[in-house]
JSON list of C-alpha atoms in Angstrom, two decimals:
[
{"chain": "A", "resi": 1, "resn": "MET", "atom": "CA", "xyz": [0.00, 0.00, 0.00]},
{"chain": "A", "resi": 2, "resn": "THR", "atom": "CA", "xyz": [1.13, 3.54, -0.56]},
{"chain": "A", "resi": 3, "resn": "ASN", "atom": "CA", "xyz": [1.68, 6.09, 2.17]},
{"chain": "A", "resi": 4, "resn": "GLU", "atom": "CA", "xyz": [-1.05, 8.26, 0.69]},
{"chain": "A", "resi": 5, "resn": "SER", "atom": "CA", "xyz": [-4.34, 7.95, 2.47]},
{"chain": "A", "resi": 6, "resn": "LEU", "atom": "CA", "xyz": [-7.88, 9.17, 2.31]},
{"chain": "A", "resi": 7, "resn": "SER", "atom": "CA", "xyz": [-9.70, 10.53, 5.30]},
{"chain": "A", "resi": 8, "resn": "GLN", "atom": "CA", "xyz": [-13.18, 9.25, 5.92]},
{"chain": "A", "resi": 9, "resn": "ASN", "atom": "CA", "xyz": [-15.09, 10.07, 9.11]},
{"chain": "A", "resi": 10, "resn": "GLY", "atom": "CA", "xyz": [-11.83, 10.91, 10.84]},
{"chain": "A", "resi": 11, "resn": "PHE", "atom": "CA", "xyz": [-10.26, 7.57, 9.92]},
{"chain": "A", "resi": 12, "resn": "SER", "atom": "CA", "xyz": [-7.35, 7.26, 7.58]},
{"chain": "A", "resi": 13, "resn": "ILE", "atom": "CA", "xyz": [-7.81, 4.77, 4.73]},
{"chain": "A", "resi": 14, "resn": "ALA", "atom": "CA", "xyz": [-4.74, 3.78, 2.71]},
{"chain": "A", "resi": 15, "resn": "LYS", "atom": "CA", "xyz": [-5.12, 4.04, -1.04]},
{"chain": "A", "resi": 16, "resn": "PRO", "atom": "CA", "xyz": [-4.02, 0.84, -2.77]},
{"chain": "A", "resi": 17, "resn": "LYS", "atom": "CA", "xyz": [-0.93, 0.98, -4.93]},
{"chain": "A", "resi": 18, "resn": "LYS", "atom": "CA", "xyz": [-1.74, 1.11, -8.66]},
{"chain": "A", "resi": 19, "resn": "VAL", "atom": "CA", "xyz": [0.27, -1.31, -10.79]},
{"chain": "A", "resi": 20, "resn": "LEU", "atom": "CA", "xyz": [0.09, -1.03, -14.56]},
{"chain": "A", "resi": 21, "resn": "MET", "atom": "CA", "xyz": [1.27, -3.97, -16.68]},
{"chain": "A", "resi": 22, "resn": "ILE", "atom": "CA", "xyz": [1.85, -4.24, -20.42]},
{"chain": "A", "resi": 23, "resn": "ASP", "atom": "CA", "xyz": [2.54, -7.71, -21.82]},
{"chain": "A", "resi": 24, "resn": "ASP", "atom": "CA", "xyz": [1.33, -9.23, -25.10]},
{"chain": "A", "resi": 25, "resn": "ASP", "atom": "CA", "xyz": [1.45, -12.71, -23.55]},
{"chain": "A", "resi": 26, "resn": "VAL", "atom": "CA", "xyz": [-2.10, -12.71, -22.22]},
{"chain": "A", "resi": 27, "resn": "SER", "atom": "CA", "xyz": [-1.60, -15.74, -19.96]},
{"chain": "A", "resi": 28, "resn": "CYS", "atom": "CA", "xyz": [1.44, -14.10, -18.34]},
{"chain": "A", "resi": 29, "resn": "LEU", "atom": "CA", "xyz": [-0.49, -10.85, -18.01]},
{"chain": "A", "resi": 30, "resn": "GLU", "atom": "CA", "xyz": [-3.36, -12.67, -16.28]},
{"chain": "A", "resi": 31, "resn": "ILE", "atom": "CA", "xyz": [-0.98, -14.40, -13.84]},
{"chain": "A", "resi": 32, "resn": "MET", "atom": "CA", "xyz": [0.76, -11.12, -12.99]},
{"chain": "A", "resi": 33, "resn": "GLN", "atom": "CA", "xyz": [-2.61, -9.45, -12.50]},
{"chain": "A", "resi": 34, "resn": "MET", "atom": "CA", "xyz": [-3.81, -12.20, -10.12]},
{"chain": "A", "resi": 35, "resn": "VAL", "atom": "CA", "xyz": [-0.58, -12.06, -8.10]},
{"chain": "A", "resi": 36, "resn": "VAL", "atom": "CA", "xyz": [-0.65, -8.27, -7.78]},
{"chain": "A", "resi": 37, "resn": "ASN", "atom": "CA", "xyz": [-4.39, -8.23, -7.00]},
{"chain": "A", "resi": 38, "resn": "ASP", "atom": "CA", "xyz": [-3.76, -10.78, -4.23]},
{"chain": "A", "resi": 39, "resn": "LEU", "atom": "CA", "xyz": [-1.34, -8.25, -2.70]},
{"chain": "A", "resi": 40, "resn": "GLY", "atom": "CA", "xyz": [-4.27, -5.84, -2.42]},
{"chain": "A", "resi": 41, "resn": "TYR", "atom": "CA", "xyz": [-3.17, -3.53, -5.22]},
{"chain": "A", "resi": 42, "resn": "GLU", "atom": "CA", "xyz": [-5.19, -2.11, -8.10]},
{"chain": "A", "resi": 43, "resn": "THR", "atom": "CA", "xyz": [-4.10, -3.49, -11.46]},
{"chain": "A", "resi": 44, "resn": "TYR", "atom": "CA", "xyz": [-4.36, -2.14, -14.96]},
{"chain": "A", "resi": 45, "resn": "ALA", "atom": "CA", "xyz": [-3.48, -4.66, -17.68]},
{"chain": "A", "resi": 46, "resn": "PHE", "atom": "CA", "xyz": [-2.74, -3.85, -21.31]},
{"chain": "A", "resi": 47, "resn": "PRO", "atom": "CA", "xyz": [-2.05, -6.64, -23.83]},
{"chain": "A", "resi": 48, "resn": "THR", "atom": "CA", "xyz": [-0.85, -4.15, -26.47]},
{"chain": "A", "resi": 49, "resn": "TRP", "atom": "CA", "xyz": [0.73, -0.74, -26.86]},
{"chain": "A", "resi": 50, "resn": "THR", "atom": "CA", "xyz": [-1.16, 1.82, -28.94]},
{"chain": "A", "resi": 51, "resn": "SER", "atom": "CA", "xyz": [-0.81, 5.52, -29.65]},
{"chain": "A", "resi": 52, "resn": "GLU", "atom": "CA", "xyz": [-3.31, 6.20, -26.83]},
{"chain": "A", "resi": 53, "resn": "THR", "atom": "CA", "xyz": [-1.49, 4.17, -24.20]},
{"chain": "A", "resi": 54, "resn": "ILE", "atom": "CA", "xyz": [0.73, 7.01, -22.95]},
{"chain": "A", "resi": 55, "resn": "GLN", "atom": "CA", "xyz": [-2.29, 9.21, -22.21]},
{"chain": "A", "resi": 56, "resn": "GLN", "atom": "CA", "xyz": [-4.03, 6.28, -20.52]},
{"chain": "A", "resi": 57, "resn": "ILE", "atom": "CA", "xyz": [-0.96, 5.73, -18.33]},
{"chain": "A", "resi": 58, "resn": "ILE", "atom": "CA", "xyz": [-0.85, 9.42, -17.40]},
{"chain": "A", "resi": 59, "resn": "ASP", "atom": "CA", "xyz": [-4.58, 9.33, -16.55]},
{"chain": "A", "resi": 60, "resn": "ILE", "atom": "CA", "xyz": [-4.20, 6.20, -14.39]},
{"chain": "A", "resi": 61, "resn": "ALA", "atom": "CA", "xyz": [-1.17, 7.67, -12.57]},
{"chain": "A", "resi": 62, "resn": "PRO", "atom": "CA", "xyz": [0.30, 4.28, -11.63]},
{"chain": "A", "resi": 63, "resn": "ASP", "atom": "CA", "xyz": [2.70, 3.72, -8.75]},
{"chain": "A", "resi": 64, "resn": "VAL", "atom": "CA", "xyz": [4.60, 1.00, -10.68]},
{"chain": "A", "resi": 65, "resn": "ILE", "atom": "CA", "xyz": [4.75, 0.04, -14.36]},
{"chain": "A", "resi": 66, "resn": "ILE", "atom": "CA", "xyz": [5.73, -3.45, -15.53]},
{"chain": "A", "resi": 67, "resn": "LEU", "atom": "CA", "xyz": [6.71, -3.70, -19.21]},
{"chain": "A", "resi": 68, "resn": "ASP", "atom": "CA", "xyz": [7.44, -6.78, -21.25]},
{"chain": "A", "resi": 69, "resn": "GLU", "atom": "CA", "xyz": [10.60, -6.26, -23.32]},
{"chain": "A", "resi": 70, "resn": "TRP", "atom": "CA", "xyz": [9.19, -7.93, -26.44]},
{"chain": "A", "resi": 71, "resn": "LEU", "atom": "CA", "xyz": [5.89, -6.31, -27.33]},
{"chain": "A", "resi": 72, "resn": "ILE", "atom": "CA", "xyz": [4.42, -6.42, -30.82]},
{"chain": "A", "resi": 73, "resn": "GLY", "atom": "CA", "xyz": [6.02, -3.61, -32.81]},
{"chain": "A", "resi": 74, "resn": "VAL", "atom": "CA", "xyz": [8.00, -2.06, -29.95]},
{"chain": "A", "resi": 75, "resn": "LYS", "atom": "CA", "xyz": [10.45, -2.95, -27.20]},
{"chain": "A", "resi": 76, "resn": "GLY", "atom": "CA", "xyz": [9.62, -2.35, -23.56]},
{"chain": "A", "resi": 77, "resn": "SER", "atom": "CA", "xyz": [13.04, -0.75, -23.07]},
{"chain": "A", "resi": 78, "resn": "GLU", "atom": "CA", "xyz": [12.19, 1.84, -25.74]},
{"chain": "A", "resi": 79, "resn": "LEU", "atom": "CA", "xyz": [8.90, 2.55, -24.00]},
{"chain": "A", "resi": 80, "resn": "CYS", "atom": "CA", "xyz": [10.71, 2.88, -20.69]},
{"chain": "A", "resi": 81, "resn": "VAL", "atom": "CA", "xyz": [12.91, 5.64, -22.10]},
{"chain": "A", "resi": 82, "resn": "ILE", "atom": "CA", "xyz": [9.82, 7.41, -23.44]},
{"chain": "A", "resi": 83, "resn": "LEU", "atom": "CA", "xyz": [7.93, 7.08, -20.13]},
{"chain": "A", "resi": 84, "resn": "LYS", "atom": "CA", "xyz": [10.92, 8.36, -18.14]},
{"chain": "A", "resi": 85, "resn": "SER", "atom": "CA", "xyz": [11.00, 11.46, -20.38]},
{"chain": "A", "resi": 86, "resn": "ILE", "atom": "CA", "xyz": [7.41, 12.46, -19.53]},
{"chain": "A", "resi": 87, "resn": "ASN", "atom": "CA", "xyz": [7.14, 14.83, -16.56]},
{"chain": "A", "resi": 88, "resn": "GLN", "atom": "CA", "xyz": [4.09, 13.14, -15.02]},
{"chain": "A", "resi": 89, "resn": "LEU", "atom": "CA", "xyz": [5.72, 9.69, -15.23]},
{"chain": "A", "resi": 90, "resn": "ARG", "atom": "CA", "xyz": [9.40, 10.48, -14.65]},
{"chain": "A", "resi": 91, "resn": "THR", "atom": "CA", "xyz": [9.45, 9.22, -11.05]},
{"chain": "A", "resi": 92, "resn": "VAL", "atom": "CA", "xyz": [7.20, 6.18, -11.58]},
{"chain": "A", "resi": 93, "resn": "PRO", "atom": "CA", "xyz": [9.28, 3.00, -11.17]},
{"chain": "A", "resi": 94, "resn": "VAL", "atom": "CA", "xyz": [9.39, 0.88, -14.32]},
{"chain": "A", "resi": 95, "resn": "VAL", "atom": "CA", "xyz": [10.22, -2.83, -14.27]},
{"chain": "A", "resi": 96, "resn": "LEU", "atom": "CA", "xyz": [11.17, -4.71, -17.43]},
{"chain": "A", "resi": 97, "resn": "ILE", "atom": "CA", "xyz": [10.14, -8.35, -17.63]},
{"chain": "A", "resi": 98, "resn": "SER", "atom": "CA", "xyz": [11.39, -10.79, -20.26]},
{"chain": "A", "resi": 99, "resn": "GLY", "atom": "CA", "xyz": [13.14, -14.03, -21.07]},
{"chain": "A", "resi": 100, "resn": "VAL", "atom": "CA", "xyz": [15.66, -12.23, -23.29]},
{"chain": "A", "resi": 101, "resn": "ASP", "atom": "CA", "xyz": [19.38, -12.64, -22.54]},
{"chain": "A", "resi": 102, "resn": "GLY", "atom": "CA", "xyz": [21.06, -9.59, -21.05]},
{"chain": "A", "resi": 103, "resn": "LEU", "atom": "CA", "xyz": [17.92, -8.15, -19.47]},
{"chain": "A", "resi": 104, "resn": "ALA", "atom": "CA", "xyz": [19.90, -6.57, -16.61]},
{"chain": "A", "resi": 105, "resn": "GLU", "atom": "CA", "xyz": [21.98, -4.52, -19.06]},
{"chain": "A", "resi": 106, "resn": "ILE", "atom": "CA", "xyz": [18.91, -3.63, -21.16]},
{"chain": "A", "resi": 107, "resn": "ALA", "atom": "CA", "xyz": [17.13, -2.42, -18.00]},
{"chain": "A", "resi": 108, "resn": "LYS", "atom": "CA", "xyz": [20.14, -0.34, -16.99]},
{"chain": "A", "resi": 109, "resn": "ARG", "atom": "CA", "xyz": [20.47, 1.29, -20.44]},
{"chain": "A", "resi": 110, "resn": "SER", "atom": "CA", "xyz": [16.76, 2.16, -20.54]},
{"chain": "A", "resi": 111, "resn": "PHE", "atom": "CA", "xyz": [16.69, 3.67, -17.02]},
{"chain": "A", "resi": 112, "resn": "ALA", "atom": "CA", "xyz": [14.37, 0.95, -15.72]},
{"chain": "A", "resi": 113, "resn": "ASP", "atom": "CA", "xyz": [14.15, 0.68, -11.94]},
{"chain": "A", "resi": 114, "resn": "GLY", "atom": "CA", "xyz": [14.24, -3.09, -11.97]},
{"chain": "A", "resi": 115, "resn": "TYR", "atom": "CA", "xyz": [13.84, -6.23, -14.04]},
{"chain": "A", "resi": 116, "resn": "ILE", "atom": "CA", "xyz": [12.41, -9.72, -13.71]},
{"chain": "A", "resi": 117, "resn": "ASN", "atom": "CA", "xyz": [13.57, -12.62, -15.85]},
{"chain": "A", "resi": 118, "resn": "LYS", "atom": "CA", "xyz": [10.94, -14.94, -17.37]},
{"chain": "A", "resi": 119, "resn": "PRO", "atom": "CA", "xyz": [10.02, -17.49, -16.37]},
{"chain": "A", "resi": 120, "resn": "PHE", "atom": "CA", "xyz": [9.70, -15.79, -13.01]},
{"chain": "A", "resi": 121, "resn": "ALA", "atom": "CA", "xyz": [8.93, -16.95, -9.51]},
{"chain": "A", "resi": 122, "resn": "ILE", "atom": "CA", "xyz": [5.77, -15.43, -8.07]},
{"chain": "A", "resi": 123, "resn": "THR", "atom": "CA", "xyz": [7.78, -14.33, -5.04]},
{"chain": "A", "resi": 124, "resn": "ASP", "atom": "CA", "xyz": [10.11, -12.31, -7.32]},
{"chain": "A", "resi": 125, "resn": "LEU", "atom": "CA", "xyz": [7.14, -10.42, -8.74]},
{"chain": "A", "resi": 126, "resn": "GLU", "atom": "CA", "xyz": [5.64, -9.86, -5.29]},
{"chain": "A", "resi": 127, "resn": "LYS", "atom": "CA", "xyz": [8.96, -8.59, -3.93]},
{"chain": "A", "resi": 128, "resn": "MET", "atom": "CA", "xyz": [9.55, -6.21, -6.84]},
{"chain": "A", "resi": 129, "resn": "VAL", "atom": "CA", "xyz": [6.07, -4.71, -6.66]},
{"chain": "A", "resi": 130, "resn": "THR", "atom": "CA", "xyz": [6.05, -4.27, -2.89]},
{"chain": "A", "resi": 131, "resn": "GLU", "atom": "CA", "xyz": [9.57, -2.80, -2.70]},
{"chain": "A", "resi": 132, "resn": "LEU", "atom": "CA", "xyz": [9.14, -0.16, -5.42]}
]
C-alpha cells in the first residue's frame, strides 16, 4: 500500500498501490494481474501498446509500471525511455520483464528501476512490486 491515504469520518484509509502492466502474452499478463491483486493492489493490464497508451498511463497515474521487453512492434526498453522522459511519469518506477538474454543490461540502459527474468517466480514479482 502507498503512504497516501484518504480521510473518511476521521479515519485514515490507505489508497491501494496502482500497478500497470503491459505484456502481449495474455496468460502471463493474467498471472501477474492475479498475483498483484492478491497483494491488495489495483491493477491495470494492457495486452498491447497503442498511440493512446501514454495518455491512458498518465490518466491512471500508476505507482509502478511493468513492461514486457518484447511487445508487438516495440520494445519495452524503448517505451521505458519514453515514459521516463514524460514529466508526469518520470518518477514512476518501471520494471522490465522478459526471457531475453542480457535483461539486466537492457534495463540499466533504458533507465528501468528493476527487471524480472521470465520465467519468473511469483515471489520475485511480489517482492519487486512491494519494494518499489
